[in-house]
Amino acid sequence: ALKLRAGDKHCLVARSKCYLKLGDTENSLKDAEASLQNDKTFSKGLYQKAETLYTMGDFEFALVFYHRGYRLRPELQKFRLGIEKSQEAIVNCIGSPSSIKLENKEDLCFISRQAESKKANQKLQIKLTKDQKRTRKQQPVRNPKTERQLLGELYADKAYLEKLLKDEDLMESSTKQGIKVADLVLSGISYLDTRSEFWQQQKPIYARVRERKLRQQRWIRDKKRKPAEAGRYVVKSMEDIDMLLTGDCPEESCKKAQRVLKTIQGWSDDEVPNKNELIGNLHSCIGNAQLEMGQMEAALQSHKMDLEFARQNDLPDAVSRALDNIGRVYARIGKFQQAIDTWEEKIPMAKSSLEKTWLCHEIGRCYLELNKAEAAQNYGEKSLQSADEEGDIEWQLHATVLVADAQVKLKDYWSAITNFEKALEKAKLIHNEAAQKAIITVSGSLQR
């Protein structure tokens, strides 16, 4: 693209991002600066230059360019976040400005920043021989404990590469492309050294220790939270979880529920008197969100955990809820017999005719899927009886259609036609046009 349109600023920024991902900060910076050559107010170029400088560990200059971009495009959140992370990195390196006291002494010499930068650049320009480079790369920058803290999971990779260096035969060999294995290993170690240096600048060990202590203090402080505060937190969180799920954001609902669950598990029973009941409820919320996301096995496990908590703590309402949800999952994945067994266990716990109507209808549908038409008809009639008791026309419609479908399977066609006609009347009463069309189609085919 750059060959077709030399100097295109958007292409330069895109290539700069690629260089940065590869760890080639020098070329990344060149492209970022080139994108600003003809337009100093190009926000993408300013941001890319700031990001590159930040990755290089030059937090002060990165801060300058984040600020320039923010002044031009204050609506872009990425510039504000860049300012915050640069300021934090600077404070981690040198401390807060308020902690530094300057004294005016007669023998104090002031050296300009530009002069310092010039000297630093002169030092960087000193070329090392290949052997000197290798010797330097092989020397550990810091003790293993510190390096392990800085590199984290990558520490094992570095230890492995350093172990390879001891294999002289391997180091002398070359790849199919003609690259010496020793050079590859050394470049890997060099990259990890550069990263650990950057992370040490960005967040030194003492800053990490301090952060850990602050987290512990916050945890102790949170642990002493008053029951009223805990109650407000729980109520607000449960409302948010429910709103996210009903608002078609199951993934966010699931994440929120998992965070709240982790928080509450760390609280004492004094702070949350109904802690076990609440934990079960959160497992139920997580399961419902997972079901909406199509994560069936995970949803099943979450609802089973809800059931386990409910039984352990003798919570009949929670047991009923968990059985309801477990049945839904089984039905969704086609395990109809397991769904039937689960829902039949729940029937005695049903608290209203409407709940019983739904249960009997769903069990009847599962029997129909298993080609057990007599059982399906039986449960359809039970569902219709409960719907009549409740006076709910919509469920009367569903139950009547279920009975008719079962009668078709049993080849009792006249009874099926009679029930479809009854269902059609119900559909007209509630103005359900889709149901009317479906019933007319099925009933017509039966009469023919």
Short mmCIF file of C-alpha atoms in Angstrom, two decimals:
data_model
loop_
_atom_site.label_atom_id
_atom_site.label_comp_id
_atom_site.label_asym_id
_atom_site.label_seq_id
_atom_site.Cartn_x
_atom_site.Cartn_y
_atom_site.Cartn_z
CA ALA A 1 0.00 0.00 0.00
CA LEU A 2 2.87 2.36 0.79
CA LYS A 3 4.37 1.64 -2.63
CA LEU A 4 1.12 2.75 -4.24
CA ARG A 5 0.79 5.81 -2.02
CA ALA A 6 4.10 6.77 -0.48
CA GLY A 7 3.91 8.42 2.92
CA ASP A 8 0.24 7.57 3.54
CA LYS A 9 -0.16 8.38 7.23
CA HIS A 10 -2.77 5.69 7.94
CA CYS A 11 -0.56 2.98 6.42
CA LEU A 12 2.44 4.23 8.39
CA VAL A 13 0.52 4.02 11.65
CA ALA A 14 -0.68 0.51 10.79
CA ARG A 15 2.87 -0.64 10.04
CA SER A 16 4.11 1.05 13.21
CA LYS A 17 1.61 -1.01 15.23
CA CYS A 18 2.94 -4.19 13.60
CA TYR A 19 6.54 -3.27 14.39
CA LEU A 20 5.54 -2.57 17.99
CA LYS A 21 3.87 -5.98 18.28
CA LEU A 22 7.11 -7.55 17.03
CA GLY A 23 9.11 -5.62 19.64
CA ASP A 24 10.89 -3.53 16.98
CA THR A 25 10.42 -0.19 18.75
CA GLU A 26 12.99 1.62 16.59
CA ASN A 27 11.09 1.09 13.32
CA SER A 28 7.79 1.57 15.11
CA LEU A 29 8.91 5.02 16.25
CA LYS A 30 10.22 5.90 12.78
CA ASP A 31 6.86 5.11 11.16
CA ALA A 32 4.91 6.92 13.88
CA GLU A 33 7.04 10.04 13.42
CA ALA A 34 6.76 9.79 9.62
CA SER A 35 2.95 9.74 9.90
CA LEU A 36 3.17 13.13 11.67
CA GLN A 37 5.57 14.70 9.17
CA ASN A 38 2.92 16.55 7.14
CA ASP A 39 0.21 16.73 9.79
CA LYS A 40 1.30 17.38 13.37
CA THR A 41 -2.32 17.13 14.57
CA PHE A 42 -2.91 13.59 13.25
CA SER A 43 -4.37 11.95 16.37
CA LYS A 44 -3.64 8.35 15.37
CA GLY A 45 0.00 9.23 14.74
CA LEU A 46 0.29 11.04 18.08
CA TYR A 47 -1.21 8.08 19.92
CA GLN A 48 1.04 5.58 18.15
CA LYS A 49 4.15 7.65 18.92
CA ALA A 50 3.09 7.90 22.57
CA GLU A 51 2.47 4.14 22.77
CA THR A 52 5.88 3.38 21.24
CA LEU A 53 7.68 5.75 23.61
CA TYR A 54 5.84 4.19 26.54
CA THR A 55 6.88 0.68 25.44
CA MET A 56 10.48 1.92 25.14
CA GLY A 57 10.28 3.02 28.78
CA ASP A 58 10.51 6.73 27.94
CA PHE A 59 7.47 7.54 30.06
CA GLU A 60 8.05 11.33 30.27
CA PHE A 61 8.07 11.86 26.50
CA ALA A 62 5.18 9.42 26.10
CA LEU A 63 3.23 11.58 28.57
CA VAL A 64 3.93 14.67 26.43
CA PHE A 65 2.41 13.07 23.32
CA TYR A 66 -0.55 11.60 25.21
CA HIS A 67 -1.25 15.15 26.44
CA ARG A 68 -0.96 16.59 22.90
CA GLY A 69 -3.43 14.03 21.60
CA TYR A 70 -5.79 14.63 24.52
CA ARG A 71 -5.83 18.39 23.86
CA LEU A 72 -6.73 17.76 20.23
CA ARG A 73 -9.21 14.92 20.78
CA PRO A 74 -10.46 15.05 24.42
CA GLU A 75 -13.37 12.74 23.55
CA LEU A 76 -10.98 9.81 22.90
CA GLN A 77 -10.62 7.83 26.12
CA LYS A 78 -7.36 6.16 25.02
CA PHE A 79 -5.41 9.43 25.44
CA ARG A 80 -6.71 9.89 28.98
CA LEU A 81 -5.80 6.30 29.85
CA GLY A 82 -2.34 6.88 28.32
CA ILE A 83 -1.82 9.93 30.53
CA GLU A 84 -2.83 7.94 33.61
CA LYS A 85 -0.57 4.96 32.92
CA SER A 86 2.42 7.20 32.07
CA GLN A 87 1.98 9.22 35.25
CA GLU A 88 1.70 6.02 37.28
CA ALA A 89 4.86 4.60 35.69
CA ILE A 90 6.78 7.83 36.40
CA VAL A 91 5.64 7.86 40.03
CA ASN A 92 6.62 4.19 40.36
CA CYS A 93 10.12 5.01 39.09
CA ILE A 94 10.92 8.26 40.93
CA GLY A 95 8.19 8.66 43.55
CA SER A 96 5.53 11.31 43.99
CA PRO A 97 6.60 14.99 43.39
CA SER A 98 5.45 15.83 46.93
CA SER A 99 8.02 13.39 48.34
CA ILE A 100 10.95 15.27 46.78
CA LYS A 101 12.35 18.38 48.47
CA LEU A 102 14.72 20.59 46.43
CA GLU A 103 17.27 22.74 48.23
CA ASN A 104 18.98 25.82 46.77
CA LYS A 105 22.72 25.39 47.36
CA GLU A 106 25.49 27.63 46.00
CA ASP A 107 27.43 24.78 44.41
CA LEU A 108 24.36 23.30 42.64
CA CYS A 109 24.91 22.81 38.91
CA PHE A 110 21.99 22.64 36.52
CA ILE A 111 22.32 20.49 33.42
CA SER A 112 19.70 20.81 30.73
CA ARG A 113 17.60 17.80 29.78
CA GLN A 114 18.76 18.19 26.20
CA ALA A 115 22.40 17.89 27.24
CA GLU A 116 21.62 14.76 29.25
CA SER A 117 19.79 13.23 26.30
CA LYS A 118 22.71 14.03 24.00
CA LYS A 119 25.17 12.28 26.33
CA ALA A 120 22.87 9.30 26.64
CA ASN A 121 22.61 9.03 22.85
CA GLN A 122 26.38 9.22 22.50
CA LYS A 123 26.72 6.31 24.90
CA LEU A 124 24.17 4.27 22.98
CA GLN A 125 26.06 4.84 19.73
CA ILE A 126 29.14 3.00 21.02
CA LYS A 127 29.30 -0.22 19.04
CA LEU A 128 29.96 -3.52 20.77
CA THR A 129 31.62 -6.42 19.03
CA LYS A 130 29.63 -9.60 18.55
CA ASP A 131 31.57 -11.40 21.30
CA GLN A 132 31.04 -8.47 23.70
CA LYS A 133 27.32 -8.54 22.96
CA ARG A 134 27.14 -12.24 23.69
CA THR A 135 29.06 -11.86 26.96
CA ARG A 136 26.80 -9.00 28.01
CA LYS A 137 23.62 -10.91 27.16
CA GLN A 138 24.75 -13.93 29.12
CA GLN A 139 25.32 -11.91 32.31
CA PRO A 140 22.28 -11.84 34.60
CA VAL A 141 20.94 -8.33 35.10
CA ARG A 142 19.57 -9.05 38.57
CA ASN A 143 19.18 -11.88 41.07
CA PRO A 144 16.89 -14.79 40.08
CA LYS A 145 14.24 -13.94 42.69
CA THR A 146 13.76 -10.41 41.33
CA GLU A 147 13.83 -11.63 37.74
CA ARG A 148 11.21 -14.29 38.51
CA GLN A 149 8.93 -11.59 39.94
CA LEU A 150 9.37 -9.38 36.88
CA LEU A 151 9.06 -12.04 34.17
CA GLY A 152 6.35 -14.13 35.82
CA GLU A 153 5.47 -17.11 33.58
CA LEU A 154 8.18 -16.10 31.08
CA TYR A 155 10.90 -16.81 33.67
CA ALA A 156 10.72 -20.55 32.86
CA ASP A 157 11.27 -19.72 29.16
CA LYS A 158 14.37 -17.68 29.94
CA ALA A 159 15.77 -20.41 32.20
CA TYR A 160 15.23 -22.91 29.37
CA LEU A 161 17.04 -20.70 26.84
CA GLU A 162 19.96 -20.19 29.22
CA LYS A 163 20.16 -23.96 29.68
CA LEU A 164 20.36 -24.39 25.89
CA LEU A 165 23.40 -22.08 25.77
CA LYS A 166 25.39 -24.72 27.65
CA ASP A 167 24.88 -27.21 24.80
CA GLU A 168 27.91 -26.28 22.65
CA ASP A 169 27.07 -28.63 19.76
CA LEU A 170 23.56 -27.23 19.48
CA MET A 171 24.85 -23.66 19.61
CA GLU A 172 27.19 -24.29 16.68
CA SER A 173 24.42 -25.75 14.49
CA SER A 174 22.25 -23.76 12.08
CA THR A 175 18.62 -23.80 10.94
CA LYS A 176 17.52 -24.66 7.39
CA GLN A 177 17.49 -20.94 6.63
CA GLY A 178 21.16 -20.66 7.64
CA ILE A 179 20.55 -18.84 10.95
CA LYS A 180 22.80 -19.96 13.80
CA VAL A 181 20.90 -21.46 16.72
CA ALA A 182 23.14 -19.52 19.11
CA ASP A 183 21.99 -16.22 17.58
CA LEU A 184 18.32 -17.24 17.90
CA VAL A 185 18.73 -18.25 21.55
CA LEU A 186 20.65 -15.08 22.40
CA SER A 187 18.09 -12.87 20.68
CA GLY A 188 15.37 -14.55 22.75
CA ILE A 189 17.27 -13.95 26.01
CA SER A 190 18.00 -10.38 24.93
CA TYR A 191 14.30 -9.77 24.29
CA LEU A 192 13.33 -11.12 27.72
CA ASP A 193 16.03 -8.96 29.35
CA THR A 194 14.62 -5.91 27.57
CA ARG A 195 11.10 -6.77 28.71
CA SER A 196 12.15 -7.26 32.34
CA GLU A 197 13.98 -3.90 32.23
CA PHE A 198 10.82 -2.27 30.91
CA TRP A 199 8.60 -3.89 33.53
CA GLN A 200 11.09 -2.90 36.24
CA GLN A 201 10.80 0.72 35.07
CA GLN A 202 7.05 0.61 34.66
CA LYS A 203 6.32 -1.00 38.01
CA PRO A 204 9.39 -1.64 40.21
CA ILE A 205 9.44 -4.42 42.80
CA TYR A 206 8.94 -2.00 45.69
CA ALA A 207 5.83 -0.63 43.95
CA ARG A 208 4.48 -4.15 43.57
CA VAL A 209 5.12 -4.92 47.25
CA ARG A 210 3.38 -1.69 48.24
CA GLU A 211 0.45 -2.51 45.95
CA ARG A 212 0.10 -5.95 47.52
CA LYS A 213 0.07 -4.44 51.01
CA LEU A 214 -2.59 -1.94 49.96
CA ARG A 215 -4.71 -4.78 48.56
CA GLN A 216 -4.38 -6.65 51.85
CA GLN A 217 -5.38 -3.52 53.78
CA ARG A 218 -8.41 -3.04 51.53
CA TRP A 219 -9.36 -6.68 52.05
CA ILE A 220 -9.14 -6.31 55.85
CA ARG A 221 -11.13 -3.08 55.65
CA ASP A 222 -13.74 -4.69 53.41
CA LYS A 223 -13.91 -7.66 55.74
CA LYS A 224 -15.10 -5.35 58.50
CA ARG A 225 -17.90 -4.02 56.33
CA LYS A 226 -21.16 -3.42 58.20
CA PRO A 227 -24.08 -5.77 57.44
CA ALA A 228 -26.16 -2.82 56.12
CA GLU A 229 -23.44 -1.92 53.61
CA ALA A 230 -23.11 -5.57 52.57
CA GLY A 231 -26.88 -5.76 52.11
CA ARG A 232 -26.95 -2.71 49.85
CA TYR A 233 -24.07 -4.10 47.80
CA VAL A 234 -25.84 -7.45 47.38
CA VAL A 235 -29.21 -5.92 46.40
CA LYS A 236 -27.61 -3.56 43.87
CA SER A 237 -25.44 -6.34 42.40
CA MET A 238 -28.36 -8.76 41.99
CA GLU A 239 -30.39 -6.04 40.26
CA ASP A 240 -27.50 -5.36 37.86
CA ILE A 241 -27.05 -9.08 37.11
CA ASP A 242 -30.75 -9.48 36.36
CA MET A 243 -30.88 -6.33 34.20
CA LEU A 244 -27.89 -7.44 32.13
CA LEU A 245 -29.45 -10.85 31.50
CA THR A 246 -32.88 -9.46 30.57
CA GLY A 247 -31.15 -6.79 28.48
CA ASP A 248 -29.61 -9.48 26.23
CA CYS A 249 -26.11 -9.17 27.74
CA PRO A 250 -25.61 -12.71 29.15
CA GLU A 251 -21.80 -12.57 29.01
CA GLU A 252 -21.65 -9.37 31.09
CA SER A 253 -24.28 -10.77 33.47
CA CYS A 254 -22.21 -13.94 33.94
CA LYS A 255 -18.99 -12.00 34.61
CA LYS A 256 -20.74 -9.72 37.10
CA ALA A 257 -22.27 -12.71 38.95
CA GLN A 258 -18.87 -14.46 39.10
CA ARG A 259 -17.23 -11.33 40.55
CA VAL A 260 -19.97 -10.92 43.17
CA LEU A 261 -19.75 -14.63 44.04
CA LYS A 262 -16.00 -14.35 44.62
CA THR A 263 -16.51 -11.26 46.81
CA ILE A 264 -19.24 -12.80 48.95
CA GLN A 265 -17.32 -16.05 49.45
CA GLY A 266 -14.65 -13.94 51.21
CA TRP A 267 -17.14 -12.44 53.68
CA SER A 268 -18.08 -13.86 57.06
CA ASP A 269 -21.53 -15.20 58.01
CA ASP A 270 -21.98 -12.21 60.36
CA GLU A 271 -21.72 -9.77 57.46
CA VAL A 272 -24.09 -11.80 55.26
CA PRO A 273 -26.51 -13.85 57.39
CA ASN A 274 -28.03 -15.58 54.33
CA LYS A 275 -24.63 -16.22 52.74
CA ASN A 276 -25.26 -19.83 51.60
CA GLU A 277 -28.64 -18.96 50.12
CA LEU A 278 -27.04 -16.06 48.26
CA ILE A 279 -24.18 -18.22 46.93
CA GLY A 280 -26.73 -20.69 45.55
CA ASN A 281 -28.69 -17.85 43.95
CA LEU A 282 -25.54 -16.56 42.24
CA HIS A 283 -24.76 -20.04 40.88
CA SER A 284 -28.30 -20.01 39.48
CA CYS A 285 -27.72 -16.60 37.84
CA ILE A 286 -24.43 -17.81 36.34
CA GLY A 287 -26.17 -20.95 35.03
CA ASN A 288 -28.97 -18.94 33.39
CA ALA A 289 -26.41 -16.66 31.69
CA GLN A 290 -24.38 -19.66 30.50
CA LEU A 291 -27.55 -21.23 29.08
CA GLU A 292 -28.24 -18.05 27.09
CA MET A 293 -24.66 -18.13 25.77
CA GLY A 294 -25.10 -21.76 24.66
CA GLN A 295 -22.62 -23.13 27.24
CA MET A 296 -24.83 -26.10 28.14
CA GLU A 297 -22.42 -28.23 30.18
CA ALA A 298 -21.27 -25.23 32.21
CA ALA A 299 -24.90 -24.19 32.80
CA LEU A 300 -25.77 -27.70 34.00
CA GLN A 301 -22.88 -27.70 36.48
CA SER A 302 -23.83 -24.25 37.81
CA HIS A 303 -27.46 -25.27 38.41
CA LYS A 304 -26.34 -28.53 40.04
CA MET A 305 -24.17 -26.49 42.44
CA ASP A 306 -27.24 -24.36 43.21
CA LEU A 307 -29.18 -27.57 43.96
CA GLU A 308 -26.37 -28.89 46.19
CA PHE A 309 -26.25 -25.65 48.24
CA ALA A 310 -30.05 -25.65 48.54
CA ARG A 311 -30.19 -29.24 49.82
CA GLN A 312 -27.27 -28.78 52.21
CA ASN A 313 -28.93 -25.74 53.79
CA ASP A 314 -32.53 -27.03 53.68
CA LEU A 315 -33.87 -24.35 51.31
CA PRO A 316 -36.99 -25.82 49.62
CA ASP A 317 -37.64 -22.80 47.36
CA ALA A 318 -34.05 -22.91 46.11
CA VAL A 319 -34.34 -26.69 45.53
CA SER A 320 -37.46 -26.08 43.41
CA ARG A 321 -35.69 -23.34 41.42
CA ALA A 322 -32.62 -25.49 40.77
CA LEU A 323 -34.72 -28.49 39.63
CA ASP A 324 -36.65 -26.20 37.28
CA ASN A 325 -33.43 -24.90 35.69
CA ILE A 326 -31.73 -28.30 35.48
CA GLY A 327 -34.79 -29.64 33.63
CA ARG A 328 -34.59 -26.73 31.18
CA VAL A 329 -30.96 -27.51 30.38
CA TYR A 330 -31.62 -31.23 29.90
CA ALA A 331 -34.53 -30.44 27.56
CA ARG A 332 -32.42 -27.97 25.58
CA ILE A 333 -29.66 -30.54 24.95
CA GLY A 334 -32.14 -33.28 24.03
CA LYS A 335 -31.86 -35.40 27.20
CA PHE A 336 -35.64 -35.59 27.50
CA GLN A 337 -35.89 -38.48 30.00
CA GLN A 338 -33.52 -36.68 32.43
CA ALA A 339 -35.60 -33.52 32.00
CA ILE A 340 -38.80 -35.48 32.77
CA ASP A 341 -37.28 -37.09 35.88
CA THR A 342 -36.07 -33.71 37.16
CA TRP A 343 -39.37 -31.90 36.54
CA GLU A 344 -41.48 -34.75 38.00
CA GLU A 345 -39.44 -34.36 41.22
CA LYS A 346 -40.39 -30.68 41.22
CA ILE A 347 -44.20 -31.09 40.69
CA PRO A 348 -45.04 -31.49 44.44
CA MET A 349 -43.11 -28.24 45.11
CA ALA A 350 -45.17 -26.19 42.63
CA LYS A 351 -46.78 -23.30 44.52
CA SER A 352 -49.41 -22.23 41.99
CA SER A 353 -51.67 -23.71 39.33
CA LEU A 354 -49.79 -21.70 36.70
CA GLU A 355 -46.43 -23.21 37.71
CA LYS A 356 -47.98 -26.69 37.60
CA THR A 357 -49.47 -25.88 34.16
CA TRP A 358 -46.03 -25.03 32.78
CA LEU A 359 -44.38 -28.10 34.35
CA CYS A 360 -46.98 -30.57 33.05
CA HIS A 361 -46.87 -28.98 29.59
CA GLU A 362 -43.05 -29.25 29.38
CA ILE A 363 -43.06 -32.85 30.65
CA GLY A 364 -45.77 -33.69 28.07
CA ARG A 365 -43.67 -32.14 25.29
CA CYS A 366 -40.66 -34.23 26.37
CA TYR A 367 -42.78 -37.42 26.28
CA LEU A 368 -43.92 -36.43 22.78
CA GLU A 369 -40.26 -36.10 21.71
CA LEU A 370 -39.66 -39.62 23.08
CA ASN A 371 -42.68 -40.91 21.03
CA LYS A 372 -44.58 -41.77 24.23
CA ALA A 373 -47.87 -40.30 23.05
CA GLU A 374 -50.11 -41.68 25.83
CA ALA A 375 -47.95 -40.14 28.57
CA ALA A 376 -47.81 -36.91 26.56
CA GLN A 377 -51.63 -36.81 26.31
CA ASN A 378 -51.96 -37.52 30.04
CA TYR A 379 -49.66 -34.63 30.98
CA GLY A 380 -51.34 -32.38 28.40
CA GLU A 381 -54.71 -32.96 30.10
CA LYS A 382 -53.14 -32.24 33.53
CA SER A 383 -51.67 -29.03 32.14
CA LEU A 384 -55.06 -28.02 30.70
CA GLN A 385 -56.79 -28.72 34.03
CA SER A 386 -54.32 -26.45 35.90
CA ALA A 387 -54.65 -23.75 33.20
CA ASP A 388 -58.47 -23.86 33.58
CA GLU A 389 -58.09 -23.47 37.38
CA GLU A 390 -55.87 -20.44 36.82
CA GLY A 391 -58.10 -19.07 34.05
CA ASP A 392 -55.08 -18.46 31.80
CA ILE A 393 -56.24 -18.56 28.14
CA GLU A 394 -52.72 -18.61 26.68
CA TRP A 395 -51.74 -21.73 28.63
CA GLN A 396 -55.13 -23.28 27.83
CA LEU A 397 -54.14 -22.83 24.17
CA HIS A 398 -50.70 -24.47 24.65
CA ALA A 399 -52.12 -27.38 26.65
CA THR A 400 -54.92 -28.04 24.15
CA VAL A 401 -52.44 -28.07 21.24
CA LEU A 402 -50.26 -30.55 23.19
CA VAL A 403 -53.25 -32.88 23.73
CA ALA A 404 -54.14 -32.63 20.02
CA ASP A 405 -50.54 -33.35 18.94
CA ALA A 406 -50.50 -36.45 21.17
CA GLN A 407 -53.82 -37.63 19.70
CA VAL A 408 -52.39 -37.29 16.18
CA LYS A 409 -49.52 -39.57 17.24
CA LEU A 410 -52.10 -42.02 18.64
CA LYS A 411 -54.04 -41.76 15.32
CA ASP A 412 -57.14 -40.52 17.16
CA TYR A 413 -57.69 -37.96 14.39
CA TRP A 414 -61.30 -36.88 15.15
CA SER A 415 -60.43 -36.11 18.76
CA ALA A 416 -57.34 -34.24 17.53
CA ILE A 417 -59.47 -32.14 15.09
CA THR A 418 -61.91 -31.30 17.91
CA ASN A 419 -59.06 -30.14 20.17
CA PHE A 420 -57.42 -28.14 17.36
CA GLU A 421 -60.76 -26.34 16.84
CA LYS A 422 -60.88 -25.54 20.58
CA ALA A 423 -57.28 -24.29 20.40
CA LEU A 424 -58.20 -22.11 17.40
CA GLU A 425 -60.92 -20.41 19.46
CA LYS A 426 -58.39 -19.73 22.24
CA ALA A 427 -55.90 -18.32 19.70
CA LYS A 428 -58.55 -15.95 18.34
CA LEU A 429 -59.40 -14.75 21.86
CA ILE A 430 -55.80 -13.66 22.52
CA HIS A 431 -55.25 -12.49 18.89
CA ASN A 432 -52.36 -14.91 18.30
CA GLU A 433 -52.28 -14.89 14.49
CA ALA A 434 -49.24 -17.16 14.18
CA ALA A 435 -50.95 -19.85 16.28
CA GLN A 436 -54.16 -19.48 14.24
CA LYS A 437 -52.34 -20.06 10.95
CA ALA A 438 -50.46 -23.10 12.31
CA ILE A 439 -53.61 -24.68 13.75
CA ILE A 440 -55.62 -24.12 10.55
CA THR A 441 -52.83 -25.72 8.47
CA VAL A 442 -52.57 -28.83 10.70
CA SER A 443 -56.32 -29.20 11.14
CA GLY A 444 -56.91 -28.85 7.37
CA SER A 445 -54.38 -31.55 6.55
CA LEU A 446 -56.02 -33.91 9.08
CA GLN A 447 -59.50 -33.36 7.60
CA ARG A 448 -58.20 -34.06 4.08
#
